[in-house]
């Protein structure tokens, strides 16, 4: 069937020396769910669960993640970083940044002259211009405040056309194909991404995330703009100032500067130019 991924091609492109253990499922509920199950039963770091289609792809805040066959990349990587649980925010930002850097490289490489700017919407989204191309969902297990495992679930819209997106996503989602006008080989793209991701994550851990904050900040959406942040049980508004050394969002509110550890950031339209 045309939609099914060519995993042999992916293996060959990754090469013999790669560190990944690939687990491919043509169709699954959620690769994150499967990766968490594997992590709990002792699967090694760099096990990656890949699906052609997810029937119950999940996003943050229990949202559904559209994951149709043949059009995107839906996969989850198991990490076992020997770090405190507190480093999870920085790992999250390092992963999002690795994705943004890779998308920039690929867009540049394909040589299509389009205005496709890759941005990061704190903490988990990668956008191209004003639309979302990729989301991350991290799930972890801890022991004595240390990370026992971390699953990084990544959903990337690759070859969708506008008509492929569900109506309610139409205005907010984009694929790499829409952004570049080019159809992409998913296996080649994923193999190259996994190599890049491995290097970037190892380097971030080795250097204790020293450069992540500066690099992430440089690509951050809505800096110095009025935003609204949905927290678990309420909403807070203010000017987005950036992130601190722990990866928390800094927000200037009417009652002073706040550190936000997690939430969903939304732009507040300019009153004069809504
Ligand atoms: C979000 O933007 O809210 C996060 C979306 C994460 C989607 C990916 S697709 C692969 C992995 N499996 C899932 O069920 N979710 C993540």
PDB file of C-alpha atoms and ligand atoms in Angstrom:
ATOM      1  CA  UNK A   1       0.000   0.000   0.000  1.00  0.00           C
ATOM      2  CA  UNK A   2       1.391   3.377  -1.006  1.00  0.00           C
ATOM      3  CA  UNK A   3       0.818   5.056   2.362  1.00  0.00           C
ATOM      4  CA  UNK A   4       2.874   2.623   4.403  1.00  0.00           C
ATOM      5  CA  UNK A   5       6.355   3.846   5.265  1.00  0.00           C
ATOM      6  CA  UNK A   6       9.427   2.176   3.795  1.00  0.00           C
ATOM      7  CA  UNK A   7      11.273   1.273   6.977  1.00  0.00           C
ATOM      8  CA  UNK A   8      14.113  -0.523   5.184  1.00  0.00           C
ATOM      9  CA  UNK A   9      14.855   2.695   3.326  1.00  0.00           C
ATOM     10  CA  UNK A  10      14.764   4.570   6.648  1.00  0.00           C
ATOM     11  CA  UNK A  11      17.161   2.038   8.253  1.00  0.00           C
ATOM     12  CA  UNK A  12      19.564   2.253   5.316  1.00  0.00           C
ATOM     13  CA  UNK A  13      19.515   6.025   5.297  1.00  0.00           C
ATOM     14  CA  UNK A  14      20.180   6.110   9.048  1.00  0.00           C
ATOM     15  CA  UNK A  15      23.228   3.931   8.427  1.00  0.00           C
ATOM     16  CA  UNK A  16      24.777   1.138  10.451  1.00  0.00           C
ATOM     17  CA  UNK A  17      26.253   3.329  13.172  1.00  0.00           C
ATOM     18  CA  UNK A  18      23.081   5.002  14.449  1.00  0.00           C
ATOM     19  CA  UNK A  19      21.959   4.600  18.087  1.00  0.00           C
ATOM     20  CA  UNK A  20      18.245   4.151  17.495  1.00  0.00           C
ATOM     21  CA  UNK A  21      16.123   1.052  17.967  1.00  0.00           C
ATOM     22  CA  UNK A  22      13.221   1.414  15.533  1.00  0.00           C
ATOM     23  CA  UNK A  23       9.774   0.106  16.328  1.00  0.00           C
ATOM     24  CA  UNK A  24       7.432   0.646  13.373  1.00  0.00           C
ATOM     25  CA  UNK A  25       3.684   0.195  13.572  1.00  0.00           C
ATOM     26  CA  UNK A  26       1.657   0.994  10.439  1.00  0.00           C
ATOM     27  CA  UNK A  27      -1.291   1.964  12.626  1.00  0.00           C
ATOM     28  CA  UNK A  28      -1.470   2.547  16.383  1.00  0.00           C
ATOM     29  CA  UNK A  29      -3.580   4.491  18.892  1.00  0.00           C
ATOM     30  CA  UNK A  30      -0.740   6.764  19.990  1.00  0.00           C
ATOM     31  CA  UNK A  31       3.020   6.319  19.573  1.00  0.00           C
ATOM     32  CA  UNK A  32       3.460   8.057  22.943  1.00  0.00           C
ATOM     33  CA  UNK A  33       1.262   5.518  24.663  1.00  0.00           C
ATOM     34  CA  UNK A  34       3.250   2.699  23.056  1.00  0.00           C
ATOM     35  CA  UNK A  35       6.606   4.334  23.890  1.00  0.00           C
ATOM     36  CA  UNK A  36       5.603   4.851  27.551  1.00  0.00           C
ATOM     37  CA  UNK A  37       4.612   1.181  27.726  1.00  0.00           C
ATOM     38  CA  UNK A  38       7.989   0.163  26.248  1.00  0.00           C
ATOM     39  CA  UNK A  39       9.904   2.545  28.539  1.00  0.00           C
ATOM     40  CA  UNK A  40       8.163   1.107  31.600  1.00  0.00           C
ATOM     41  CA  UNK A  41       9.135  -2.386  30.517  1.00  0.00           C
ATOM     42  CA  UNK A  42      12.810  -1.402  30.208  1.00  0.00           C
ATOM     43  CA  UNK A  43      13.298  -0.411  26.542  1.00  0.00           C
ATOM     44  CA  UNK A  44      16.671   1.327  26.103  1.00  0.00           C
ATOM     45  CA  UNK A  45      17.248   5.005  25.391  1.00  0.00           C
ATOM     46  CA  UNK A  46      16.850   5.989  21.728  1.00  0.00           C
ATOM     47  CA  UNK A  47      14.084   3.493  21.090  1.00  0.00           C
ATOM     48  CA  UNK A  48      11.782   5.251  18.641  1.00  0.00           C
ATOM     49  CA  UNK A  49       8.194   4.253  17.959  1.00  0.00           C
ATOM     50  CA  UNK A  50       7.016   5.339  14.511  1.00  0.00           C
ATOM     51  CA  UNK A  51       3.519   5.047  13.078  1.00  0.00           C
ATOM     52  CA  UNK A  52       2.123   5.743   9.651  1.00  0.00           C
ATOM     53  CA  UNK A  53      -1.241   6.555  11.218  1.00  0.00           C
ATOM     54  CA  UNK A  54      -2.486   7.207  14.764  1.00  0.00           C
ATOM     55  CA  UNK A  55      -6.098   6.628  15.633  1.00  0.00           C
ATOM     56  CA  UNK A  56      -5.880   8.403  19.002  1.00  0.00           C
ATOM     57  CA  UNK A  57      -2.958  10.792  18.573  1.00  0.00           C
ATOM     58  CA  UNK A  58      -2.820  12.983  21.638  1.00  0.00           C
ATOM     59  CA  UNK A  59      -1.756  16.552  22.171  1.00  0.00           C
ATOM     60  CA  UNK A  60      -1.290  18.700  25.243  1.00  0.00           C
ATOM     61  CA  UNK A  61      -4.232  19.320  27.546  1.00  0.00           C
ATOM     62  CA  UNK A  62      -5.949  16.132  26.328  1.00  0.00           C
ATOM     63  CA  UNK A  63      -6.375  17.591  22.850  1.00  0.00           C
ATOM     64  CA  UNK A  64      -6.569  15.299  19.850  1.00  0.00           C
ATOM     65  CA  UNK A  65      -3.711  15.301  17.357  1.00  0.00           C
ATOM     66  CA  UNK A  66      -4.771  14.641  13.750  1.00  0.00           C
ATOM     67  CA  UNK A  67      -2.490  11.901  12.428  1.00  0.00           C
ATOM     68  CA  UNK A  68      -3.737  10.596   9.064  1.00  0.00           C
ATOM     69  CA  UNK A  69      -1.891   7.886   7.116  1.00  0.00           C
ATOM     70  CA  UNK A  70       0.741   8.851   4.588  1.00  0.00           C
ATOM     71  CA  UNK A  71       0.893  12.587   5.241  1.00  0.00           C
ATOM     72  CA  UNK A  72       2.915  13.331   8.349  1.00  0.00           C
ATOM     73  CA  UNK A  73       5.512  12.000  10.741  1.00  0.00           C
ATOM     74  CA  UNK A  74       4.171  10.691  14.042  1.00  0.00           C
ATOM     75  CA  UNK A  75       6.813   9.250  16.325  1.00  0.00           C
ATOM     76  CA  UNK A  76       8.023   9.068  19.930  1.00  0.00           C
ATOM     77  CA  UNK A  77      11.603   8.832  21.154  1.00  0.00           C
ATOM     78  CA  UNK A  78      12.521   7.292  24.509  1.00  0.00           C
ATOM     79  CA  UNK A  79      15.337   9.049  26.375  1.00  0.00           C
ATOM     80  CA  UNK A  80      16.942   8.093  29.663  1.00  0.00           C
ATOM     81  CA  UNK A  81      18.859  11.234  30.565  1.00  0.00           C
ATOM     82  CA  UNK A  82      20.652  11.028  33.874  1.00  0.00           C
ATOM     83  CA  UNK A  83      19.286  14.315  35.127  1.00  0.00           C
ATOM     84  CA  UNK A  84      16.980  15.742  37.774  1.00  0.00           C
ATOM     85  CA  UNK A  85      13.310  15.952  36.919  1.00  0.00           C
ATOM     86  CA  UNK A  86      13.690  19.764  36.984  1.00  0.00           C
ATOM     87  CA  UNK A  87      15.653  19.582  33.717  1.00  0.00           C
ATOM     88  CA  UNK A  88      12.552  18.428  31.847  1.00  0.00           C
ATOM     89  CA  UNK A  89      11.686  22.001  30.803  1.00  0.00           C
ATOM     90  CA  UNK A  90      15.115  22.483  29.288  1.00  0.00           C
ATOM     91  CA  UNK A  91      14.945  19.128  27.510  1.00  0.00           C
ATOM     92  CA  UNK A  92      11.593  20.213  26.119  1.00  0.00           C
ATOM     93  CA  UNK A  93      13.052  23.462  24.774  1.00  0.00           C
ATOM     94  CA  UNK A  94      16.145  21.666  23.430  1.00  0.00           C
ATOM     95  CA  UNK A  95      13.908  19.227  21.521  1.00  0.00           C
ATOM     96  CA  UNK A  96      11.733  22.009  20.066  1.00  0.00           C
ATOM     97  CA  UNK A  97      14.833  23.964  19.081  1.00  0.00           C
ATOM     98  CA  UNK A  98      16.371  20.898  17.396  1.00  0.00           C
ATOM     99  CA  UNK A  99      13.199  20.571  15.311  1.00  0.00           C
ATOM    100  CA  UNK A 100      13.167  24.257  14.382  1.00  0.00           C
ATOM    101  CA  UNK A 101      16.844  24.166  13.366  1.00  0.00           C
ATOM    102  CA  UNK A 102      16.266  21.077  11.259  1.00  0.00           C
ATOM    103  CA  UNK A 103      13.250  22.568   9.492  1.00  0.00           C
ATOM    104  CA  UNK A 104      15.300  25.670   8.710  1.00  0.00           C
ATOM    105  CA  UNK A 105      18.066  23.521   7.244  1.00  0.00           C
ATOM    106  CA  UNK A 106      15.655  21.550   5.072  1.00  0.00           C
ATOM    107  CA  UNK A 107      13.828  24.662   3.858  1.00  0.00           C
ATOM    108  CA  UNK A 108      17.156  26.233   2.948  1.00  0.00           C
ATOM    109  CA  UNK A 109      18.368  23.051   1.258  1.00  0.00           C
ATOM    110  CA  UNK A 110      15.296  22.716  -0.938  1.00  0.00           C
ATOM    111  CA  UNK A 111      16.167  26.096  -2.430  1.00  0.00           C
ATOM    112  CA  UNK A 112      12.605  27.309  -2.842  1.00  0.00           C
ATOM    113  CA  UNK A 113      12.503  31.059  -2.437  1.00  0.00           C
ATOM    114  CA  UNK A 114       9.543  31.421  -0.121  1.00  0.00           C
ATOM    115  CA  UNK A 115       9.193  33.472   2.986  1.00  0.00           C
ATOM    116  CA  UNK A 116       9.101  30.554   5.433  1.00  0.00           C
ATOM    117  CA  UNK A 117      10.247  31.665   8.858  1.00  0.00           C
ATOM    118  CA  UNK A 118      10.506  29.016  11.547  1.00  0.00           C
ATOM    119  CA  UNK A 119       9.372  30.165  15.000  1.00  0.00           C
ATOM    120  CA  UNK A 120       8.955  28.627  18.428  1.00  0.00           C
ATOM    121  CA  UNK A 121       5.792  29.082  20.432  1.00  0.00           C
ATOM    122  CA  UNK A 122       6.692  28.354  24.047  1.00  0.00           C
ATOM    123  CA  UNK A 123       6.949  25.682  25.162  1.00  0.00           C
ATOM    124  CA  UNK A 124       6.008  22.913  22.734  1.00  0.00           C
ATOM    125  CA  UNK A 125       5.091  24.235  19.313  1.00  0.00           C
ATOM    126  CA  UNK A 126       7.070  24.849  16.158  1.00  0.00           C
ATOM    127  CA  UNK A 127       5.464  27.255  13.721  1.00  0.00           C
ATOM    128  CA  UNK A 128       6.175  28.341  10.192  1.00  0.00           C
ATOM    129  CA  UNK A 129       5.195  31.986   9.889  1.00  0.00           C
ATOM    130  CA  UNK A 130       1.821  32.227  11.643  1.00  0.00           C
ATOM    131  CA  UNK A 131       0.836  28.561  11.611  1.00  0.00           C
ATOM    132  CA  UNK A 132       1.737  25.444  13.528  1.00  0.00           C
ATOM    133  CA  UNK A 133       3.730  22.729  11.753  1.00  0.00           C
ATOM    134  CA  UNK A 134       4.810  20.596  14.671  1.00  0.00           C
ATOM    135  CA  UNK A 135       3.872  19.820  18.260  1.00  0.00           C
ATOM    136  CA  UNK A 136       5.683  17.956  20.998  1.00  0.00           C
ATOM    137  CA  UNK A 137       4.241  15.972  23.868  1.00  0.00           C
ATOM    138  CA  UNK A 138       6.570  14.931  26.680  1.00  0.00           C
ATOM    139  CA  UNK A 139       5.682  12.176  29.127  1.00  0.00           C
ATOM    140  CA  UNK A 140       8.007  11.009  31.862  1.00  0.00           C
ATOM    141  CA  UNK A 141       8.590   8.600  34.712  1.00  0.00           C
ATOM    142  CA  UNK A 142      10.608   9.572  37.788  1.00  0.00           C
ATOM    143  CA  UNK A 143      12.310   7.949  40.748  1.00  0.00           C
ATOM    144  CA  UNK A 144      13.625   9.953  43.714  1.00  0.00           C
ATOM    145  CA  UNK A 145      13.165  13.147  41.731  1.00  0.00           C
ATOM    146  CA  UNK A 146      15.359  11.848  38.880  1.00  0.00           C
ATOM    147  CA  UNK A 147      14.114  11.208  35.364  1.00  0.00           C
ATOM    148  CA  UNK A 148      13.787   7.464  34.856  1.00  0.00           C
ATOM    149  CA  UNK A 149      12.564   7.835  31.311  1.00  0.00           C
ATOM    150  CA  UNK A 150      11.377  10.613  29.074  1.00  0.00           C
ATOM    151  CA  UNK A 151       9.210  10.069  26.016  1.00  0.00           C
ATOM    152  CA  UNK A 152       9.327  12.886  23.474  1.00  0.00           C
ATOM    153  CA  UNK A 153       6.376  12.546  21.115  1.00  0.00           C
ATOM    154  CA  UNK A 154       6.679  14.518  17.910  1.00  0.00           C
ATOM    155  CA  UNK A 155       3.981  15.209  15.342  1.00  0.00           C
ATOM    156  CA  UNK A 156       5.127  16.933  12.136  1.00  0.00           C
ATOM    157  CA  UNK A 157       2.831  17.919   9.317  1.00  0.00           C
ATOM    158  CA  UNK A 158       4.754  17.040   6.169  1.00  0.00           C
ATOM    159  CA  UNK A 159       2.767  16.461   2.990  1.00  0.00           C
ATOM    160  CA  UNK A 160      -0.761  17.692   3.752  1.00  0.00           C
ATOM    161  CA  UNK A 161      -2.447  20.013   1.314  1.00  0.00           C
ATOM    162  CA  UNK A 162      -4.855  22.612   2.769  1.00  0.00           C
ATOM    163  CA  UNK A 163      -7.763  20.283   1.993  1.00  0.00           C
ATOM    164  CA  UNK A 164      -6.226  17.529   4.122  1.00  0.00           C
ATOM    165  CA  UNK A 165      -6.606  19.487   7.360  1.00  0.00           C
ATOM    166  CA  UNK A 166      -9.780  19.182   9.338  1.00  0.00           C
ATOM    167  CA  UNK A 167     -11.827  22.343   8.918  1.00  0.00           C
ATOM    168  CA  UNK A 168     -11.207  23.557  12.457  1.00  0.00           C
ATOM    169  CA  UNK A 169      -7.419  23.356  11.942  1.00  0.00           C
ATOM    170  CA  UNK A 170      -7.556  25.015   8.541  1.00  0.00           C
ATOM    171  CA  UNK A 171      -6.569  28.463   9.771  1.00  0.00           C
ATOM    172  CA  UNK A 172      -3.923  27.429  12.278  1.00  0.00           C
ATOM    173  CA  UNK A 173      -2.034  24.458  10.826  1.00  0.00           C
ATOM    174  CA  UNK A 174       0.493  24.216   8.042  1.00  0.00           C
ATOM    175  CA  UNK A 175       2.542  21.428   6.472  1.00  0.00           C
ATOM    176  CA  UNK A 176       6.054  21.547   5.095  1.00  0.00           C
ATOM    177  CA  UNK A 177       4.596  20.955   1.652  1.00  0.00           C
ATOM    178  CA  UNK A 178       2.283  23.967   1.946  1.00  0.00           C
ATOM    179  CA  UNK A 179       5.140  26.110   3.239  1.00  0.00           C
ATOM    180  CA  UNK A 180       7.627  25.099   0.539  1.00  0.00           C
ATOM    181  CA  UNK A 181       5.489  23.951  -2.379  1.00  0.00           C
ATOM    182  CA  UNK A 182       7.509  20.744  -2.489  1.00  0.00           C
ATOM    183  CA  UNK A 183       6.445  17.175  -1.668  1.00  0.00           C
ATOM    184  CA  UNK A 184       8.799  15.495   0.800  1.00  0.00           C
ATOM    185  CA  UNK A 185      10.044  11.899   1.151  1.00  0.00           C
ATOM    186  CA  UNK A 186       9.016  11.117   4.709  1.00  0.00           C
ATOM    187  CA  UNK A 187      11.537   8.313   5.290  1.00  0.00           C
ATOM    188  CA  UNK A 188      14.490  10.372   4.092  1.00  0.00           C
ATOM    189  CA  UNK A 189      13.310  13.349   6.128  1.00  0.00           C
ATOM    190  CA  UNK A 190      12.848  11.257   9.284  1.00  0.00           C
ATOM    191  CA  UNK A 191      16.217   9.488   8.961  1.00  0.00           C
ATOM    192  CA  UNK A 192      18.034  12.805   8.587  1.00  0.00           C
ATOM    193  CA  UNK A 193      16.028  14.306  11.431  1.00  0.00           C
ATOM    194  CA  UNK A 194      16.788  11.443  13.830  1.00  0.00           C
ATOM    195  CA  UNK A 195      20.543  11.853  13.250  1.00  0.00           C
ATOM    196  CA  UNK A 196      20.289  15.595  13.814  1.00  0.00           C
ATOM    197  CA  UNK A 197      18.091  15.143  16.903  1.00  0.00           C
ATOM    198  CA  UNK A 198      20.472  12.634  18.500  1.00  0.00           C
ATOM    199  CA  UNK A 199      23.430  15.013  18.127  1.00  0.00           C
ATOM    200  CA  UNK A 200      21.517  18.055  19.351  1.00  0.00           C
ATOM    201  CA  UNK A 201      20.041  16.376  22.433  1.00  0.00           C
ATOM    202  CA  UNK A 202      23.338  14.764  23.462  1.00  0.00           C
ATOM    203  CA  UNK A 203      25.101  18.074  23.006  1.00  0.00           C
ATOM    204  CA  UNK A 204      22.472  19.966  25.029  1.00  0.00           C
ATOM    205  CA  UNK A 205      22.835  17.513  27.938  1.00  0.00           C
ATOM    206  CA  UNK A 206      26.642  17.477  27.715  1.00  0.00           C
ATOM    207  CA  UNK A 207      26.837  21.267  27.839  1.00  0.00           C
ATOM    208  CA  UNK A 208      24.212  21.470  30.607  1.00  0.00           C
ATOM    209  CA  UNK A 209      21.819  23.341  28.264  1.00  0.00           C
ATOM    210  CA  UNK A 210      24.086  26.404  28.299  1.00  0.00           C
ATOM    211  CA  UNK A 211      23.217  27.677  24.813  1.00  0.00           C
ATOM    212  CA  UNK A 212      19.619  26.512  24.669  1.00  0.00           C
ATOM    213  CA  UNK A 213      18.036  29.555  26.324  1.00  0.00           C
ATOM    214  CA  UNK A 214      19.732  32.088  24.039  1.00  0.00           C
ATOM    215  CA  UNK A 215      19.085  30.082  20.896  1.00  0.00           C
ATOM    216  CA  UNK A 216      15.485  29.314  21.823  1.00  0.00           C
ATOM    217  CA  UNK A 217      14.842  32.977  22.709  1.00  0.00           C
ATOM    218  CA  UNK A 218      16.053  34.098  19.294  1.00  0.00           C
ATOM    219  CA  UNK A 219      13.269  32.150  17.577  1.00  0.00           C
ATOM    220  CA  UNK A 220      10.531  32.805  20.102  1.00  0.00           C
ATOM    221  CA  UNK A 221       7.123  34.028  18.958  1.00  0.00           C
ATOM    222  CA  UNK A 222       5.394  37.022  20.570  1.00  0.00           C
ATOM    223  CA  UNK A 223       8.447  38.459  22.370  1.00  0.00           C
ATOM    224  CA  UNK A 224       7.593  41.893  23.827  1.00  0.00           C
ATOM    225  CA  UNK A 225       3.978  41.458  22.769  1.00  0.00           C
ATOM    226  CA  UNK A 226       0.776  41.327  24.767  1.00  0.00           C
ATOM    227  CA  UNK A 227      -0.224  37.685  25.264  1.00  0.00           C
ATOM    228  CA  UNK A 228      -2.763  35.682  27.155  1.00  0.00           C
ATOM    229  CA  UNK A 229      -1.672  32.437  28.839  1.00  0.00           C
ATOM    230  CA  UNK A 230      -4.104  29.653  29.599  1.00  0.00           C
ATOM    231  CA  UNK A 231      -2.998  27.905  32.758  1.00  0.00           C
ATOM    232  CA  UNK A 232      -4.552  24.727  34.195  1.00  0.00           C
ATOM    233  CA  UNK A 233      -7.430  26.533  35.873  1.00  0.00           C
ATOM    234  CA  UNK A 234      -7.214  30.206  34.912  1.00  0.00           C
ATOM    235  CA  UNK A 235      -5.806  32.707  32.455  1.00  0.00           C
ATOM    236  CA  UNK A 236      -3.193  35.394  32.881  1.00  0.00           C
ATOM    237  CA  UNK A 237      -2.336  38.298  30.579  1.00  0.00           C
ATOM    238  CA  UNK A 238       0.798  40.393  30.174  1.00  0.00           C
ATOM    239  CA  UNK A 239       3.802  41.211  28.022  1.00  0.00           C
ATOM    240  CA  UNK A 240       5.910  38.189  27.073  1.00  0.00           C
ATOM    241  CA  UNK A 241       9.472  38.999  28.058  1.00  0.00           C
ATOM    242  CA  UNK A 242      11.320  35.777  27.291  1.00  0.00           C
ATOM    243  CA  UNK A 243      12.448  32.754  29.286  1.00  0.00           C
ATOM    244  CA  UNK A 244      14.667  32.370  32.331  1.00  0.00           C
ATOM    245  CA  UNK A 245      17.536  29.917  32.916  1.00  0.00           C
ATOM    246  CA  UNK A 246      15.092  27.132  33.860  1.00  0.00           C
ATOM    247  CA  UNK A 247      13.107  27.534  30.662  1.00  0.00           C
ATOM    248  CA  UNK A 248      10.148  29.190  32.434  1.00  0.00           C
ATOM    249  CA  UNK A 249       8.263  31.934  30.651  1.00  0.00           C
ATOM    250  CA  UNK A 250       8.669  35.466  31.993  1.00  0.00           C
ATOM    251  CA  UNK A 251       5.543  37.565  31.857  1.00  0.00           C
ATOM    252  CA  UNK A 252       5.239  41.221  32.849  1.00  0.00           C
ATOM    253  CA  UNK A 253       1.777  41.627  34.336  1.00  0.00           C
ATOM    254  CA  UNK A 254       0.004  44.539  36.009  1.00  0.00           C
ATOM    255  CA  UNK A 255       0.979  43.100  39.381  1.00  0.00           C
ATOM    256  CA  UNK A 256       4.644  42.468  38.548  1.00  0.00           C
ATOM    257  CA  UNK A 257       6.797  39.898  36.770  1.00  0.00           C
ATOM    258  CA  UNK A 258       5.541  36.305  36.858  1.00  0.00           C
ATOM    259  CA  UNK A 259       7.359  33.044  36.081  1.00  0.00           C
ATOM    260  CA  UNK A 260       5.116  30.613  34.248  1.00  0.00           C
ATOM    261  CA  UNK A 261       6.188  26.965  34.368  1.00  0.00           C
ATOM    262  CA  UNK A 262       3.625  25.611  31.911  1.00  0.00           C
ATOM    263  CA  UNK A 263       0.688  26.934  29.915  1.00  0.00           C
ATOM    264  CA  UNK A 264      -0.661  27.736  26.490  1.00  0.00           C
ATOM    265  CA  UNK A 265       0.370  31.099  25.009  1.00  0.00           C
ATOM    266  CA  UNK A 266      -1.986  33.095  22.774  1.00  0.00           C
ATOM    267  CA  UNK A 267      -1.439  36.394  21.086  1.00  0.00           C
ATOM    268  CA  UNK A 268      -3.766  39.212  22.067  1.00  0.00           C
ATOM    269  CA  UNK A 269      -4.644  41.018  18.817  1.00  0.00           C
ATOM    270  CA  UNK A 270      -3.557  44.618  18.651  1.00  0.00           C
ATOM    271  CA  UNK A 271      -6.676  46.768  19.282  1.00  0.00           C
ATOM    272  CA  UNK A 272      -5.808  49.210  16.494  1.00  0.00           C
ATOM    273  CA  UNK A 273      -4.923  46.473  14.045  1.00  0.00           C
ATOM    274  CA  UNK A 274      -6.906  43.356  15.028  1.00  0.00           C
TER     275      UNK A 274
HETATM  276  C1  LIG B   1       0.588  19.313  20.895  1.00  0.00           C
HETATM  277  O1  LIG B   1       0.875  20.153  20.052  1.00  0.00           O
HETATM  278  O2  LIG B   1      -0.351  19.472  21.681  1.00  0.00           O
HETATM  279  C2  LIG B   1       1.432  18.061  20.978  1.00  0.00           C
HETATM  280  C3  LIG B   1       1.172  17.141  19.821  1.00  0.00           C
HETATM  281  C4  LIG B   1       2.030  15.897  19.861  1.00  0.00           C
HETATM  282  C5  LIG B   1       1.640  14.893  18.801  1.00  0.00           C
HETATM  283  C6  LIG B   1       2.594  13.735  18.743  1.00  0.00           C
HETATM  284  S1  LIG B   1       2.317  12.706  17.326  1.00  0.00           S
HETATM  285  C7  LIG B   1       3.382  11.498  17.967  1.00  0.00           C
HETATM  286  C8  LIG B   1       3.125  11.420  19.455  1.00  0.00           C
HETATM  287  N1  LIG B   1       2.024  10.533  19.746  1.00  0.00           N
HETATM  288  C9  LIG B   1       0.976  11.152  20.273  1.00  0.00           C
HETATM  289  O3  LIG B   1      -0.096  10.620  20.607  1.00  0.00           O
HETATM  290  N2  LIG B   1       1.238  12.462  20.383  1.00  0.00           N
HETATM  291  C10 LIG B   1       2.587  12.776  19.924  1.00  0.00           C
END
